[in-house]
PDB file of C-alpha atoms and ligand atoms in Angstrom:
ATOM      1  CA  MET M   1     119.082 113.970 107.155  1.00  0.00           C
ATOM      2  CA  ARG M   2     121.222 117.039 107.514  1.00  0.00           C
ATOM      3  CA  LEU M   3     120.997 119.231 104.496  1.00  0.00           C
ATOM      4  CA  ILE M   4     121.982 122.673 103.225  1.00  0.00           C
ATOM      5  CA  LEU M   5     119.993 124.367 100.414  1.00  0.00           C
ATOM      6  CA  LEU M   6     122.234 126.659  98.570  1.00  0.00           C
ATOM      7  CA  GLY M   7     121.188 129.023  95.651  1.00  0.00           C
ATOM      8  CA  PRO M   8     120.628 132.664  94.743  1.00  0.00           C
ATOM      9  CA  PRO M   9     117.669 134.671  96.218  1.00  0.00           C
ATOM     10  CA  GLY M  10     114.425 133.648  94.445  1.00  0.00           C
ATOM     11  CA  ALA M  11     115.694 130.182  93.437  1.00  0.00           C
ATOM     12  CA  GLY M  12     113.024 128.565  95.694  1.00  0.00           C
ATOM     13  CA  LYS M  13     115.045 127.513  98.672  1.00  0.00           C
ATOM     14  CA  GLY M  14     112.266 128.376 101.144  1.00  0.00           C
ATOM     15  CA  THR M  15     109.542 126.660  99.104  1.00  0.00           C
ATOM     16  CA  GLN M  16     111.698 123.623  98.648  1.00  0.00           C
ATOM     17  CA  ALA M  17     112.677 123.488 102.330  1.00  0.00           C
ATOM     18  CA  LYS M  18     108.938 123.473 103.216  1.00  0.00           C
ATOM     19  CA  ASN M  19     108.280 120.479 100.957  1.00  0.00           C
ATOM     20  CA  LEU M  20     111.235 118.572 102.319  1.00  0.00           C
ATOM     21  CA  ILE M  21     110.089 119.175 105.874  1.00  0.00           C
ATOM     22  CA  ASP M  22     107.019 117.008 105.193  1.00  0.00           C
ATOM     23  CA  ALA M  23     109.032 114.452 103.295  1.00  0.00           C
ATOM     24  CA  TYR M  24     111.751 113.983 105.974  1.00  0.00           C
ATOM     25  CA  GLY M  25     110.090 115.021 109.155  1.00  0.00           C
ATOM     26  CA  ILE M  26     112.966 117.502 110.116  1.00  0.00           C
ATOM     27  CA  PRO M  27     112.805 121.229 110.688  1.00  0.00           C
ATOM     28  CA  GLN M  28     113.703 124.014 108.295  1.00  0.00           C
ATOM     29  CA  LEU M  29     116.269 126.439 109.715  1.00  0.00           C
ATOM     30  CA  SER M  30     116.089 129.755 107.876  1.00  0.00           C
ATOM     31  CA  THR M  31     118.302 132.496 109.096  1.00  0.00           C
ATOM     32  CA  GLY M  32     116.313 135.022 107.065  1.00  0.00           C
ATOM     33  CA  ASP M  33     112.997 133.892 108.852  1.00  0.00           C
ATOM     34  CA  ILE M  34     114.609 134.020 112.267  1.00  0.00           C
ATOM     35  CA  LEU M  35     116.137 137.594 111.526  1.00  0.00           C
ATOM     36  CA  ARG M  36     112.705 138.787 110.251  1.00  0.00           C
ATOM     37  CA  SER M  37     110.991 137.567 113.430  1.00  0.00           C
ATOM     38  CA  ALA M  38     113.652 139.420 115.477  1.00  0.00           C
ATOM     39  CA  ILE M  39     112.870 142.540 113.562  1.00  0.00           C
ATOM     40  CA  LYS M  40     109.162 142.152 114.106  1.00  0.00           C
ATOM     41  CA  ALA M  41     109.748 141.536 117.840  1.00  0.00           C
ATOM     42  CA  ARG M  42     111.991 144.571 117.835  1.00  0.00           C
ATOM     43  CA  THR M  43     114.821 142.785 119.657  1.00  0.00           C
ATOM     44  CA  PRO M  44     118.175 144.391 119.765  1.00  0.00           C
ATOM     45  CA  MET M  45     119.468 141.901 117.166  1.00  0.00           C
ATOM     46  CA  GLY M  46     116.514 142.626 114.952  1.00  0.00           C
ATOM     47  CA  LEU M  47     116.925 146.375 115.194  1.00  0.00           C
ATOM     48  CA  GLU M  48     120.647 146.099 114.288  1.00  0.00           C
ATOM     49  CA  ALA M  49     119.980 143.715 111.354  1.00  0.00           C
ATOM     50  CA  LYS M  50     117.149 145.638 109.817  1.00  0.00           C
ATOM     51  CA  ALA M  51     119.136 148.340 107.939  1.00  0.00           C
ATOM     52  CA  VAL M  52     121.573 145.747 106.504  1.00  0.00           C
ATOM     53  CA  MET M  53     118.807 143.497 105.383  1.00  0.00           C
ATOM     54  CA  ASP M  54     116.881 146.376 103.876  1.00  0.00           C
ATOM     55  CA  ARG M  55     119.876 147.113 101.678  1.00  0.00           C
ATOM     56  CA  GLY M  56     120.253 143.483 100.699  1.00  0.00           C
ATOM     57  CA  ASP M  57     123.679 143.175 102.340  1.00  0.00           C
ATOM     58  CA  LEU M  58     124.731 140.372 104.647  1.00  0.00           C
ATOM     59  CA  VAL M  59     124.318 140.437 108.379  1.00  0.00           C
ATOM     60  CA  SER M  60     127.545 139.685 110.218  1.00  0.00           C
ATOM     61  CA  ASP M  61     128.878 136.204 110.445  1.00  0.00           C
ATOM     62  CA  THR M  62     129.078 136.561 114.231  1.00  0.00           C
ATOM     63  CA  VAL M  63     125.229 137.305 114.472  1.00  0.00           C
ATOM     64  CA  VAL M  64     124.149 134.499 112.061  1.00  0.00           C
ATOM     65  CA  ASN M  65     126.512 131.921 113.470  1.00  0.00           C
ATOM     66  CA  GLY M  66     125.097 132.671 116.946  1.00  0.00           C
ATOM     67  CA  ILE M  67     121.447 132.205 115.591  1.00  0.00           C
ATOM     68  CA  VAL M  68     122.329 128.747 114.009  1.00  0.00           C
ATOM     69  CA  SER M  69     124.294 127.503 116.941  1.00  0.00           C
ATOM     70  CA  GLU M  70     121.278 128.233 119.336  1.00  0.00           C
ATOM     71  CA  ARG M  71     118.797 126.726 116.865  1.00  0.00           C
ATOM     72  CA  LEU M  72     120.932 123.538 116.335  1.00  0.00           C
ATOM     73  CA  ASP M  73     120.794 122.978 120.007  1.00  0.00           C
ATOM     74  CA  GLN M  74     116.956 122.728 120.135  1.00  0.00           C
ATOM     75  CA  ASP M  75     115.509 119.189 120.427  1.00  0.00           C
ATOM     76  CA  ASP M  76     113.763 119.071 117.062  1.00  0.00           C
ATOM     77  CA  ALA M  77     117.018 119.730 115.175  1.00  0.00           C
ATOM     78  CA  ARG M  78     118.707 116.534 116.814  1.00  0.00           C
ATOM     79  CA  LYS M  79     117.572 114.183 114.139  1.00  0.00           C
ATOM     80  CA  GLY M  80     118.225 116.502 111.237  1.00  0.00           C
ATOM     81  CA  PHE M  81     117.620 119.813 109.654  1.00  0.00           C
ATOM     82  CA  ILE M  82     117.377 121.715 106.348  1.00  0.00           C
ATOM     83  CA  LEU M  83     119.409 124.863 106.444  1.00  0.00           C
ATOM     84  CA  ASP M  84     117.937 127.501 104.170  1.00  0.00           C
ATOM     85  CA  GLY M  85     119.914 130.679 103.621  1.00  0.00           C
ATOM     86  CA  PHE M  86     122.902 129.602 105.799  1.00  0.00           C
ATOM     87  CA  PRO M  87     125.815 129.368 105.277  1.00  0.00           C
ATOM     88  CA  ARG M  88     126.318 132.438 102.988  1.00  0.00           C
ATOM     89  CA  THR M  89     130.016 132.920 103.366  1.00  0.00           C
ATOM     90  CA  ILE M  90     133.087 130.626 103.687  1.00  0.00           C
ATOM     91  CA  PRO M  91     133.653 131.675 107.278  1.00  0.00           C
ATOM     92  CA  GLN M  92     130.018 130.643 107.998  1.00  0.00           C
ATOM     93  CA  ALA M  93     130.622 127.361 106.439  1.00  0.00           C
ATOM     94  CA  GLU M  94     133.714 126.838 108.542  1.00  0.00           C
ATOM     95  CA  ALA M  95     131.853 127.820 111.682  1.00  0.00           C
ATOM     96  CA  LEU M  96     129.030 125.405 110.843  1.00  0.00           C
ATOM     97  CA  GLU M  97     131.579 122.512 110.417  1.00  0.00           C
ATOM     98  CA  GLN M  98     132.907 123.264 113.856  1.00  0.00           C
ATOM     99  CA  MET M  99     129.458 123.365 115.389  1.00  0.00           C
ATOM    100  CA  LEU M 100     128.538 120.034 113.860  1.00  0.00           C
ATOM    101  CA  ALA M 101     131.902 118.512 114.707  1.00  0.00           C
ATOM    102  CA  GLU M 102     131.379 119.449 118.385  1.00  0.00           C
ATOM    103  CA  LYS M 103     127.975 117.585 118.223  1.00  0.00           C
ATOM    104  CA  GLY M 104     129.681 114.601 116.473  1.00  0.00           C
ATOM    105  CA  VAL M 105     127.439 114.856 113.439  1.00  0.00           C
ATOM    106  CA  ALA M 106     127.903 115.667 109.747  1.00  0.00           C
ATOM    107  CA  LEU M 107     126.152 117.022 106.780  1.00  0.00           C
ATOM    108  CA  ASP M 108     124.624 114.531 104.360  1.00  0.00           C
ATOM    109  CA  ALA M 109     124.431 116.878 101.301  1.00  0.00           C
ATOM    110  CA  VAL M 110     124.542 120.280 100.086  1.00  0.00           C
ATOM    111  CA  VAL M 111     121.979 120.956  97.332  1.00  0.00           C
ATOM    112  CA  GLU M 112     122.661 123.746  94.956  1.00  0.00           C
ATOM    113  CA  ILE M 113     119.389 124.919  93.342  1.00  0.00           C
ATOM    114  CA  THR M 114     120.668 126.595  90.077  1.00  0.00           C
ATOM    115  CA  ALA M 115     118.670 129.478  88.368  1.00  0.00           C
ATOM    116  CA  ASP M 116     119.240 132.160  85.930  1.00  0.00           C
ATOM    117  CA  ALA M 117     119.770 135.789  87.300  1.00  0.00           C
ATOM    118  CA  GLU M 118     117.246 137.580  84.998  1.00  0.00           C
ATOM    119  CA  THR M 119     114.433 135.147  85.676  1.00  0.00           C
ATOM    120  CA  LEU M 120     115.196 135.387  89.410  1.00  0.00           C
ATOM    121  CA  THR M 121     114.962 139.122  89.381  1.00  0.00           C
ATOM    122  CA  ARG M 122     111.651 138.983  87.616  1.00  0.00           C
ATOM    123  CA  ARG M 123     110.405 136.377  90.113  1.00  0.00           C
ATOM    124  CA  ILE M 124     111.285 138.300  93.136  1.00  0.00           C
ATOM    125  CA  VAL M 125     109.995 141.702  91.818  1.00  0.00           C
ATOM    126  CA  ASN M 126     106.700 139.856  91.012  1.00  0.00           C
ATOM    127  CA  ARG M 127     106.536 138.339  94.557  1.00  0.00           C
ATOM    128  CA  ALA M 128     107.048 141.966  95.884  1.00  0.00           C
ATOM    129  CA  LYS M 129     104.160 143.194  93.838  1.00  0.00           C
ATOM    130  CA  GLU M 130     101.904 140.372  94.934  1.00  0.00           C
ATOM    131  CA  ASN M 131     102.797 140.786  98.598  1.00  0.00           C
ATOM    132  CA  ALA M 132     102.369 144.556  98.480  1.00  0.00           C
ATOM    133  CA  ALA M 133      98.813 143.882  97.432  1.00  0.00           C
ATOM    134  CA  ASN M 134      98.167 142.195 100.815  1.00  0.00           C
ATOM    135  CA  SER M 135     100.674 144.364 102.685  1.00  0.00           C
ATOM    136  CA  GLY M 136     102.927 141.487 103.331  1.00  0.00           C
ATOM    137  CA  ALA M 137     105.834 142.941 101.233  1.00  0.00           C
ATOM    138  CA  ARG M 138     109.360 142.221 102.321  1.00  0.00           C
ATOM    139  CA  ALA M 139     111.421 145.389 102.638  1.00  0.00           C
ATOM    140  CA  ASP M 140     114.159 143.837 100.660  1.00  0.00           C
ATOM    141  CA  ASP M 141     112.051 142.811  97.592  1.00  0.00           C
ATOM    142  CA  ASN M 142     112.309 145.838  95.351  1.00  0.00           C
ATOM    143  CA  GLU M 143     114.310 145.791  92.041  1.00  0.00           C
ATOM    144  CA  GLU M 144     117.394 147.626  93.217  1.00  0.00           C
ATOM    145  CA  VAL M 145     117.827 145.643  96.411  1.00  0.00           C
ATOM    146  CA  VAL M 146     117.192 142.412  94.437  1.00  0.00           C
ATOM    147  CA  ARG M 147     120.031 143.353  92.188  1.00  0.00           C
ATOM    148  CA  ASN M 148     122.257 143.898  95.165  1.00  0.00           C
ATOM    149  CA  ARG M 149     121.202 140.578  96.737  1.00  0.00           C
ATOM    150  CA  LEU M 150     122.154 138.741  93.534  1.00  0.00           C
ATOM    151  CA  ASN M 151     125.572 140.537  93.521  1.00  0.00           C
ATOM    152  CA  VAL M 152     126.162 139.723  97.073  1.00  0.00           C
ATOM    153  CA  TYR M 153     125.239 136.070  96.242  1.00  0.00           C
ATOM    154  CA  ARG M 154     127.749 135.969  93.363  1.00  0.00           C
ATOM    155  CA  GLU M 155     130.583 137.492  95.375  1.00  0.00           C
ATOM    156  CA  GLN M 156     130.165 136.030  98.770  1.00  0.00           C
ATOM    157  CA  THR M 157     127.949 133.002  98.548  1.00  0.00           C
ATOM    158  CA  ALA M 158     128.576 131.344  95.215  1.00  0.00           C
ATOM    159  CA  PRO M 159     132.152 130.318  96.256  1.00  0.00           C
ATOM    160  CA  LEU M 160     130.596 127.858  98.596  1.00  0.00           C
ATOM    161  CA  VAL M 161     129.536 125.793  95.555  1.00  0.00           C
ATOM    162  CA  GLU M 162     133.233 124.887  94.895  1.00  0.00           C
ATOM    163  CA  TYR M 163     133.907 124.633  98.644  1.00  0.00           C
ATOM    164  CA  TYR M 164     131.324 121.958  99.034  1.00  0.00           C
ATOM    165  CA  ARG M 165     132.143 120.200  95.739  1.00  0.00           C
ATOM    166  CA  GLY M 166     135.590 119.890  97.146  1.00  0.00           C
ATOM    167  CA  LYS M 167     134.230 118.062 100.200  1.00  0.00           C
ATOM    168  CA  GLY M 168     132.172 115.714  97.987  1.00  0.00           C
ATOM    169  CA  LEU M 169     128.898 116.917  99.396  1.00  0.00           C
ATOM    170  CA  LEU M 170     127.510 119.068  96.358  1.00  0.00           C
ATOM    171  CA  LYS M 171     124.425 118.015  94.385  1.00  0.00           C
ATOM    172  CA  SER M 172     123.146 120.296  91.726  1.00  0.00           C
ATOM    173  CA  VAL M 173     119.524 120.538  90.676  1.00  0.00           C
ATOM    174  CA  ASP M 174     117.847 122.664  88.002  1.00  0.00           C
ATOM    175  CA  GLY M 175     115.778 125.236  89.897  1.00  0.00           C
ATOM    176  CA  MET M 176     114.017 126.393  86.733  1.00  0.00           C
ATOM    177  CA  ALA M 177     111.764 123.319  86.627  1.00  0.00           C
ATOM    178  CA  SER M 178     108.366 123.297  88.318  1.00  0.00           C
ATOM    179  CA  VAL M 179     108.234 123.311  92.116  1.00  0.00           C
ATOM    180  CA  GLU M 180     107.205 119.661  92.213  1.00  0.00           C
ATOM    181  CA  GLN M 181     109.861 118.608  89.835  1.00  0.00           C
ATOM    182  CA  VAL M 182     112.578 120.419  91.781  1.00  0.00           C
ATOM    183  CA  THR M 183     111.412 118.735  94.946  1.00  0.00           C
ATOM    184  CA  ALA M 184     111.623 115.388  93.268  1.00  0.00           C
ATOM    185  CA  SER M 185     115.037 116.044  91.915  1.00  0.00           C
ATOM    186  CA  ILE M 186     116.325 117.070  95.313  1.00  0.00           C
ATOM    187  CA  ARG M 187     114.902 113.912  96.885  1.00  0.00           C
ATOM    188  CA  THR M 188     116.535 111.701  94.228  1.00  0.00           C
ATOM    189  CA  ALA M 189     119.862 113.567  94.629  1.00  0.00           C
ATOM    190  CA  VAL M 190     120.075 113.231  98.390  1.00  0.00           C
ATOM    191  CA  GLU M 191     118.638 109.787  98.675  1.00  0.00           C
ATOM    192  CA  LYS M 192     121.192 108.260  96.192  1.00  0.00           C
TER     193      LYS M 192
HETATM  194  P1  AMP U 201     116.690 135.235 103.160  1.00  0.00           P
HETATM  195  O1  AMP U 201     115.366 135.170 103.660  1.00  0.00           O
HETATM  196  O2  AMP U 201     117.501 133.983 103.255  1.00  0.00           O
HETATM  197  O3  AMP U 201     116.713 135.782 101.598  1.00  0.00           O
HETATM  198  O4  AMP U 201     117.542 136.318 103.812  1.00  0.00           O
HETATM  199  C1  AMP U 201     117.109 137.681 103.924  1.00  0.00           C
HETATM  200  C2  AMP U 201     118.242 138.546 104.386  1.00  0.00           C
HETATM  201  O5  AMP U 201     118.655 138.279 105.714  1.00  0.00           O
HETATM  202  C3  AMP U 201     119.534 138.473 103.619  1.00  0.00           C
HETATM  203  O6  AMP U 201     119.481 139.359 102.478  1.00  0.00           O
HETATM  204  C4  AMP U 201     120.516 139.000 104.627  1.00  0.00           C
HETATM  205  O7  AMP U 201     120.486 140.353 104.895  1.00  0.00           O
HETATM  206  C5  AMP U 201     120.037 138.332 105.849  1.00  0.00           C
HETATM  207  N1  AMP U 201     120.614 136.969 106.036  1.00  0.00           N
HETATM  208  C6  AMP U 201     119.931 135.785 106.083  1.00  0.00           C
HETATM  209  N2  AMP U 201     120.722 134.717 106.250  1.00  0.00           N
HETATM  210  C7  AMP U 201     121.984 135.217 106.329  1.00  0.00           C
HETATM  211  C8  AMP U 201     123.249 134.711 106.501  1.00  0.00           C
HETATM  212  N3  AMP U 201     123.496 133.371 106.569  1.00  0.00           N
HETATM  213  N4  AMP U 201     124.321 135.560 106.567  1.00  0.00           N
HETATM  214  C9  AMP U 201     124.151 136.976 106.380  1.00  0.00           C
HETATM  215  N5  AMP U 201     122.945 137.472 106.314  1.00  0.00           N
HETATM  216  C10 AMP U 201     121.856 136.683 106.192  1.00  0.00           C
END
């Protein structure tokens, strides 16, 4: 199974990806997680990405395309993957298409997790407060940055919905339902 989870920040892509790993036995590939590990490890890529991420802007297509290309070459991604947070721009989607074509494989589905912007802002700001309590706060989880991330989503990532609809790959699920219900809806949508 080769899936993309698409949706605004806070829609629950990461949580859903983790549930789907268990269901399908395929790895989650989160560019955000990989970038955060690079920041922690103080690699040159991490140091460069940090300021951009702290503002809630997008890291360059070249950098994230490189991350994905390397990750897709690893053994565990051969039988499938769940992309979480990539692609986020049309050029990234085109780069992905080329990477997959070179491997002779194709996407099975692109799942859009829909959610309302105000609820999302509240969810992320709450997540920040909870994490701050155990010093695990993400630097990009404060209200101003969250609003920027939602704007960036609307401007640069939302066009992917129509892009993938045009390719006949898009499935939309209501992300405002409970975590379990959303997982069930995704499974029904992709197994159809
Ligand atoms: P996420 O964990 O998916 O919310 O990503 C956190 C941050 O990492 C984003 O706000 C971006 O700054 C950066 N990032 C993650 N994935 C991408 C991507 N595909 N393209 C550009 N920037 C990304």
